CSV table of C-alpha atoms in Angstrom, one decimal:
chain,number,residue,atom,x,y,z
A,1,UNK,CA,163.4,69.3,136.8
A,2,UNK,CA,160.0,70.7,135.9
A,3,UNK,CA,160.2,73.2,138.7
A,4,UNK,CA,163.6,74.3,137.5
A,5,UNK,CA,162.4,74.7,133.9
A,6,UNK,CA,159.4,76.7,135.1
A,7,UNK,CA,161.5,79.0,137.2
A,8,UNK,CA,163.9,79.4,134.2
A,9,UNK,CA,161.0,80.4,132.0
A,10,UNK,CA,159.8,82.9,134.6
A,11,UNK,CA,163.3,84.3,134.8
A,12,UNK,CA,163.5,84.5,131.0
A,13,UNK,CA,160.2,86.3,130.9
A,14,UNK,CA,161.3,88.7,133.6
A,15,UNK,CA,164.5,89.5,131.8
A,16,UNK,CA,162.6,90.0,128.5
A,17,UNK,CA,160.2,92.3,130.3
A,18,UNK,CA,162.9,94.4,131.8
A,19,UNK,CA,164.7,94.8,128.5
A,20,UNK,CA,161.6,95.3,126.5
A,21,UNK,CA,160.1,97.9,128.7
A,22,UNK,CA,163.2,99.5,130.1
A,23,UNK,CA,165.8,99.7,127.5
A,24,UNK,CA,167.5,102.6,129.3
A,25,UNK,CA,167.5,100.6,132.5
A,26,UNK,CA,167.4,103.7,134.5
A,27,UNK,CA,166.4,102.4,137.9
A,28,UNK,CA,165.6,105.8,139.3
A,29,UNK,CA,163.0,106.4,136.7
A,30,UNK,CA,161.6,103.1,136.0
A,31,UNK,CA,158.5,102.2,138.1
A,32,UNK,CA,155.1,103.3,136.9
A,33,UNK,CA,156.5,106.5,135.7
A,34,UNK,CA,155.2,108.1,132.5
A,35,UNK,CA,157.1,110.1,130.0
A,36,UNK,CA,156.0,112.2,127.1
A,37,UNK,CA,156.7,110.3,124.0
A,38,UNK,CA,159.1,112.1,121.6
A,39,UNK,CA,156.7,111.2,118.8
A,40,UNK,CA,154.3,113.8,117.6
A,41,UNK,CA,151.0,112.4,116.3
A,42,UNK,CA,148.4,114.5,114.6
A,43,UNK,CA,144.9,113.9,113.3
A,44,UNK,CA,144.0,114.5,109.7
A,45,UNK,CA,143.0,118.0,110.6
A,46,UNK,CA,146.6,118.6,111.7
A,47,UNK,CA,145.8,118.8,115.4
A,48,UNK,CA,148.4,117.1,117.6
A,49,UNK,CA,147.3,115.0,120.5
A,50,UNK,CA,149.0,113.9,123.7
A,51,UNK,CA,150.7,110.6,123.5
A,52,UNK,CA,152.7,108.8,126.2
A,53,UNK,CA,155.2,106.1,126.8
A,54,UNK,CA,155.2,104.0,129.9
A,55,UNK,CA,158.2,102.4,131.6
A,56,UNK,CA,157.4,99.6,134.0
A,57,UNK,CA,159.2,96.6,135.2
A,58,UNK,CA,159.1,94.0,137.9
A,59,UNK,CA,158.2,90.5,138.6
A,60,UNK,CA,154.6,91.4,139.6
A,61,UNK,CA,153.9,92.4,136.0
A,62,UNK,CA,155.4,89.2,134.7
A,63,UNK,CA,153.0,87.3,137.0
A,64,UNK,CA,150.1,89.5,135.9
A,65,UNK,CA,150.9,88.8,132.3
A,66,UNK,CA,150.9,85.1,133.0
A,67,UNK,CA,147.6,85.4,134.9
A,68,UNK,CA,146.1,87.1,131.9
A,69,UNK,CA,147.2,84.4,129.6
A,70,UNK,CA,145.7,81.8,131.9
A,71,UNK,CA,142.4,83.7,132.1
A,72,UNK,CA,142.2,83.9,128.3
A,73,UNK,CA,143.7,80.6,127.0
A,74,UNK,CA,142.1,81.1,123.5
A,75,UNK,CA,143.6,84.6,123.0
A,76,UNK,CA,146.9,84.3,121.1
A,77,UNK,CA,149.7,86.6,122.2
A,78,UNK,CA,151.4,88.3,119.3
A,79,UNK,CA,154.1,90.3,121.0
A,80,UNK,CA,155.9,90.7,124.2
A,81,UNK,CA,154.7,93.1,126.9
A,82,UNK,CA,155.4,96.7,125.9
A,83,UNK,CA,154.9,100.0,127.4
A,84,UNK,CA,155.5,101.9,124.2
A,85,UNK,CA,151.9,101.9,123.2
A,86,UNK,CA,148.5,100.8,124.3
A,87,UNK,CA,145.4,99.7,122.5
A,88,UNK,CA,144.5,103.2,121.3
A,89,UNK,CA,148.1,103.7,120.3
A,90,UNK,CA,147.9,100.5,118.2
A,91,UNK,CA,144.8,101.6,116.4
A,92,UNK,CA,145.3,105.4,116.1
A,93,UNK,CA,149.1,106.0,116.4
A,94,UNK,CA,150.6,103.1,114.5
A,95,UNK,CA,152.0,101.4,117.5
A,96,UNK,CA,154.4,104.3,118.2
A,97,UNK,CA,152.9,105.7,121.4
A,98,UNK,CA,150.1,105.3,123.9
A,99,UNK,CA,146.9,107.3,124.1
A,100,UNK,CA,145.3,107.3,127.5
A,101,UNK,CA,143.0,110.3,127.5
A,102,UNK,CA,139.6,108.9,126.6
A,103,UNK,CA,138.3,112.2,125.4
A,104,UNK,CA,140.9,112.1,122.6
A,105,UNK,CA,139.3,109.1,121.1
A,106,UNK,CA,136.1,110.9,120.1
A,107,UNK,CA,138.2,113.7,118.7
A,108,UNK,CA,140.3,111.4,116.6
A,109,UNK,CA,137.3,109.5,115.3
A,110,UNK,CA,135.8,112.8,114.3
A,111,UNK,CA,138.8,114.5,112.9
A,112,UNK,CA,140.0,111.4,111.1
A,113,UNK,CA,136.5,110.9,109.6
A,114,UNK,CA,135.7,107.5,111.0
A,115,UNK,CA,132.2,106.3,110.1
A,116,UNK,CA,129.9,103.9,111.8
A,117,UNK,CA,129.8,100.4,110.3
A,118,UNK,CA,127.0,98.0,110.8
A,119,UNK,CA,127.6,94.4,111.7
A,120,UNK,CA,126.4,93.4,108.3
A,121,UNK,CA,128.9,95.6,106.6
A,122,UNK,CA,131.8,94.8,108.8
A,123,UNK,CA,135.1,94.0,107.1
A,124,UNK,CA,138.6,93.1,108.1
A,125,UNK,CA,140.5,96.3,108.8
A,126,UNK,CA,137.6,98.1,110.4
A,127,UNK,CA,138.1,99.1,114.0
A,128,UNK,CA,136.2,98.2,117.1
A,129,UNK,CA,135.8,100.6,120.0
A,130,UNK,CA,134.7,99.2,123.4
A,131,UNK,CA,132.7,101.8,125.3
A,132,UNK,CA,132.2,101.3,129.1
A,133,UNK,CA,128.6,100.7,129.8
A,134,UNK,CA,128.5,103.0,132.8
A,135,UNK,CA,130.9,105.9,132.0
A,136,UNK,CA,130.6,105.7,128.2
A,137,UNK,CA,134.4,106.0,128.1
A,138,UNK,CA,136.3,104.4,125.3
A,139,UNK,CA,138.1,101.9,127.4
A,140,UNK,CA,139.6,99.8,124.6
A,141,UNK,CA,140.0,99.6,120.8
A,142,UNK,CA,140.9,96.9,118.4
A,143,UNK,CA,141.4,96.2,114.7
A,144,UNK,CA,139.1,93.6,113.1
A,145,UNK,CA,140.9,90.8,111.2
A,146,UNK,CA,138.1,88.4,110.4
A,147,UNK,CA,134.3,88.5,110.1
A,148,UNK,CA,131.6,86.0,109.3
A,149,UNK,CA,130.9,85.8,105.5
A,150,UNK,CA,128.1,84.1,103.5
A,151,UNK,CA,130.6,81.5,102.6
A,152,UNK,CA,131.7,81.1,106.2
A,153,UNK,CA,128.8,82.1,108.4
A,154,UNK,CA,130.3,80.3,111.4
A,155,UNK,CA,133.3,82.5,111.5
A,156,UNK,CA,133.5,84.7,114.5
A,157,UNK,CA,134.6,88.3,114.7
A,158,UNK,CA,138.3,88.2,115.5
A,159,UNK,CA,140.4,91.2,116.3
A,160,UNK,CA,143.9,92.3,117.2
A,161,UNK,CA,144.3,94.5,120.2
A,162,UNK,CA,146.8,95.5,122.8
A,163,UNK,CA,145.8,95.0,126.4
A,164,UNK,CA,147.0,98.1,128.2
A,165,UNK,CA,150.8,97.9,128.6
A,166,UNK,CA,150.6,94.2,128.3
A,167,UNK,CA,150.8,92.2,125.1
A,168,UNK,CA,149.1,92.4,121.7
A,169,UNK,CA,146.6,89.5,121.3
A,170,UNK,CA,144.7,88.0,118.5
A,171,UNK,CA,141.3,87.2,120.1
A,172,UNK,CA,137.6,86.9,119.6
A,173,UNK,CA,135.8,90.2,120.0
A,174,UNK,CA,134.3,89.2,123.3
A,175,UNK,CA,137.3,87.2,124.7
A,176,UNK,CA,139.2,90.0,126.4
A,177,UNK,CA,139.4,91.9,129.7
A,178,UNK,CA,137.2,94.7,128.5
A,179,UNK,CA,134.1,93.0,127.1
A,180,UNK,CA,132.3,92.2,130.2
A,181,UNK,CA,131.3,95.7,131.0
A,182,UNK,CA,131.2,97.3,127.6
A,183,UNK,CA,129.5,97.6,124.3
A,184,UNK,CA,131.3,97.7,121.0
A,185,UNK,CA,130.9,100.0,118.0
A,186,UNK,CA,132.6,99.5,114.7
A,187,UNK,CA,134.1,102.2,112.6
A,188,UNK,CA,135.8,102.6,109.2
A,189,UNK,CA,137.9,105.5,108.1
A,190,UNK,CA,136.4,107.5,105.3
A,191,UNK,CA,138.7,107.9,102.4
B,1,UNK,CA,150.6,99.1,158.1
B,2,UNK,CA,147.9,97.5,156.0
B,3,UNK,CA,149.4,95.2,153.4
B,4,UNK,CA,148.2,93.1,150.4
B,5,UNK,CA,148.8,89.5,150.0
B,6,UNK,CA,150.9,88.3,147.1
B,7,UNK,CA,147.8,87.1,145.2
B,8,UNK,CA,146.1,90.4,145.8
B,9,UNK,CA,149.1,92.2,144.6
B,10,UNK,CA,149.1,90.2,141.4
B,11,UNK,CA,145.4,91.0,140.9
B,12,UNK,CA,146.1,94.7,141.3
B,13,UNK,CA,149.1,94.5,138.9
B,14,UNK,CA,146.9,92.7,136.3
B,15,UNK,CA,144.4,95.6,136.4
B,16,UNK,CA,147.2,98.1,136.1
B,17,UNK,CA,148.8,96.2,133.2
B,18,UNK,CA,145.5,96.0,131.2
B,19,UNK,CA,144.3,99.5,131.8
B,20,UNK,CA,144.3,101.8,128.8
B,21,UNK,CA,142.9,104.8,130.6
B,22,UNK,CA,143.3,106.1,134.2
B,23,UNK,CA,139.5,105.9,134.8
B,24,UNK,CA,139.4,102.3,133.8
B,25,UNK,CA,142.3,101.6,136.2
B,26,UNK,CA,140.5,103.5,139.1
B,27,UNK,CA,137.1,102.0,138.4
B,28,UNK,CA,138.3,98.4,138.0
B,29,UNK,CA,140.8,98.6,140.9
B,30,UNK,CA,137.9,99.4,143.2
B,31,UNK,CA,136.2,96.3,142.0
B,32,UNK,CA,139.0,94.0,142.8
B,33,UNK,CA,138.9,91.5,145.6
B,34,UNK,CA,142.0,93.2,147.0
B,35,UNK,CA,140.5,96.6,147.4
B,36,UNK,CA,137.1,95.4,148.5
B,37,UNK,CA,138.9,93.3,151.1
B,38,UNK,CA,141.0,96.2,152.3
B,39,UNK,CA,137.9,98.4,152.6
B,40,UNK,CA,136.1,95.7,154.5
B,41,UNK,CA,138.8,94.7,157.0
B,42,UNK,CA,140.7,97.9,157.6
B,43,UNK,CA,139.5,101.0,159.5
B,44,UNK,CA,139.7,104.4,157.9
B,45,UNK,CA,142.3,105.3,160.4
B,46,UNK,CA,144.4,102.3,159.5
B,47,UNK,CA,144.1,103.0,155.8
B,48,UNK,CA,145.0,106.7,156.2
B,49,UNK,CA,148.0,105.8,158.4
B,50,UNK,CA,149.2,103.3,155.7
B,51,UNK,CA,148.8,105.9,153.0
B,52,UNK,CA,150.8,108.4,154.9
B,53,UNK,CA,153.5,105.9,155.6
B,54,UNK,CA,153.9,105.0,152.0
B,55,UNK,CA,153.7,108.6,150.8
B,56,UNK,CA,156.5,109.5,153.3
B,57,UNK,CA,158.6,106.7,151.9
B,58,UNK,CA,158.1,107.8,148.3
B,59,UNK,CA,159.2,104.3,147.3
B,60,UNK,CA,159.4,103.5,143.7
B,61,UNK,CA,159.0,99.7,144.3
B,62,UNK,CA,156.1,98.3,142.4
B,63,UNK,CA,154.6,96.7,145.5
B,64,UNK,CA,154.5,100.0,147.4
B,65,UNK,CA,153.0,101.9,144.5
B,66,UNK,CA,150.3,99.4,143.8
B,67,UNK,CA,149.5,99.2,147.5
B,68,UNK,CA,149.2,102.9,147.6
B,69,UNK,CA,146.8,103.0,144.8
B,70,UNK,CA,144.8,100.1,146.4
B,71,UNK,CA,144.7,101.9,149.8
B,72,UNK,CA,143.4,105.1,148.2
B,73,UNK,CA,140.9,103.0,146.2
B,74,UNK,CA,139.7,101.5,149.5
B,75,UNK,CA,139.4,104.9,151.1
B,76,UNK,CA,137.2,106.0,148.2
B,77,UNK,CA,134.9,103.2,149.1
B,78,UNK,CA,134.3,104.7,152.6
B,79,UNK,CA,132.4,107.9,151.8
B,80,UNK,CA,130.9,108.1,155.2
B,81,UNK,CA,134.2,108.3,157.1
B,82,UNK,CA,136.6,110.0,154.7
B,83,UNK,CA,136.5,113.7,153.9
B,84,UNK,CA,137.0,114.6,150.2
B,85,UNK,CA,139.4,117.2,151.4
B,86,UNK,CA,141.7,114.5,152.6
B,87,UNK,CA,142.6,113.6,149.0
B,88,UNK,CA,143.4,117.2,148.1
B,89,UNK,CA,146.4,116.9,150.4
B,90,UNK,CA,147.8,113.9,148.6
B,91,UNK,CA,150.3,114.5,145.8
B,92,UNK,CA,150.8,111.5,143.5
B,93,UNK,CA,152.0,113.5,140.5
B,94,UNK,CA,155.2,111.5,140.4
B,95,UNK,CA,153.2,108.4,139.5
B,96,UNK,CA,151.6,107.6,136.2
B,97,UNK,CA,147.9,108.5,136.4
B,98,UNK,CA,148.6,109.5,140.1
B,99,UNK,CA,146.9,113.0,139.9
B,100,UNK,CA,144.0,111.6,138.0
B,101,UNK,CA,143.6,108.8,140.4
B,102,UNK,CA,143.4,111.2,143.3
B,103,UNK,CA,140.9,113.3,141.4
B,104,UNK,CA,138.6,110.3,140.8
B,105,UNK,CA,138.8,109.2,144.4
B,106,UNK,CA,137.9,112.6,145.6
B,107,UNK,CA,135.1,112.9,143.0
B,108,UNK,CA,133.6,109.7,144.1
B,109,UNK,CA,133.5,110.8,147.7
B,110,UNK,CA,131.9,114.0,146.5
B,111,UNK,CA,129.4,112.0,144.6
B,112,UNK,CA,130.7,114.0,141.6
B,113,UNK,CA,131.6,112.7,138.2
B,114,UNK,CA,135.0,112.4,136.7
B,115,UNK,CA,133.7,113.8,133.5
B,116,UNK,CA,133.7,117.4,134.8
B,117,UNK,CA,137.5,117.2,134.9
B,118,UNK,CA,139.9,117.5,132.1
B,119,UNK,CA,143.6,117.0,132.1
B,120,UNK,CA,144.5,120.1,130.2
B,121,UNK,CA,142.8,122.2,127.5
B,122,UNK,CA,142.9,120.5,124.2
B,123,UNK,CA,143.6,122.6,121.1
B,124,UNK,CA,140.5,123.0,119.0
B,125,UNK,CA,138.7,120.4,121.0
B,126,UNK,CA,135.5,119.6,119.2
B,127,UNK,CA,132.1,118.7,120.8
B,128,UNK,CA,131.7,115.1,121.6
B,129,UNK,CA,129.9,113.4,118.8
B,130,UNK,CA,126.3,112.6,119.8
B,131,UNK,CA,126.5,109.5,117.6
B,132,UNK,CA,129.4,108.1,119.6
B,133,UNK,CA,127.7,108.3,123.0
B,134,UNK,CA,124.3,107.1,121.9
B,135,UNK,CA,123.3,103.5,122.5
B,136,UNK,CA,122.6,101.3,119.5
B,137,UNK,CA,119.8,102.4,117.3
B,138,UNK,CA,120.8,100.9,114.0
B,139,UNK,CA,122.7,97.7,114.6
B,140,UNK,CA,125.9,99.7,115.1
B,141,UNK,CA,126.6,98.5,118.5
B,142,UNK,CA,127.4,95.1,119.8
B,143,UNK,CA,126.5,94.6,123.5
B,144,UNK,CA,128.0,91.7,125.2
């Protein structure tokens, strides 16, 4: 019975994934293809930047999604798997599209006037950028949702981020796939 | 034909799923047990033969595509026996990040850096902010 329920859950996840990621269900186009998003996103300076939308499906990605959740049991999934946006799309494009050109991140930070924030000044709503230790590339970004305060010094920095084309997670800053080989900088938009 | 086990395939799919940028995918794919194992057990000739086979198929099955990426990643780990020119003959433009992946593989064989390459000219691209790339000097960076 347990096995049956497990398989049923897998099947349900698989169906959800297919419908979530491939609403058009065009099997000729689906796998690992990338399309230009119909959405146009601009920086404050009015300069558009390339955004993408990914369509993927298949049982392997369901298994990969499950493996991620096993690897990070304290990270709370917030959404289903979605190829419509990635972490940078969550932070900089309002969850409407993906941004996968690392060089755009520096440009967006600059043109949208994001300022550095120190750990002492960090507030919920600030953003965290994970830079790869070796390449310096912005490999991940997240939105800060909780920080230690004088009243609650034991609080840890918690963020919301999207793991690639996987799910959105609520997680500790360091409890994600990207933290092992990266350093984090915090930014706040200048108003 | 060199193949990945199911567990290795899931490992590769996990890297693909979590990748936000093509370089992250390339770099982390090369570090997987799957690709390291492929590079260790398969000869360059076997890897090349498998790549050619999968390219000829032009399969859109996820297993085939992830295997193709893994094989090319394994070939990029064999700088002594693979010519960088080999990659210039491979067209993966039909795949997401395919062209960039080939570029990175070739760059690594050339001992080049991927940073010399851009996807396309950006309108009014600014200089990269020095402050962004610098390591922490003022408690602005958190290193894990």
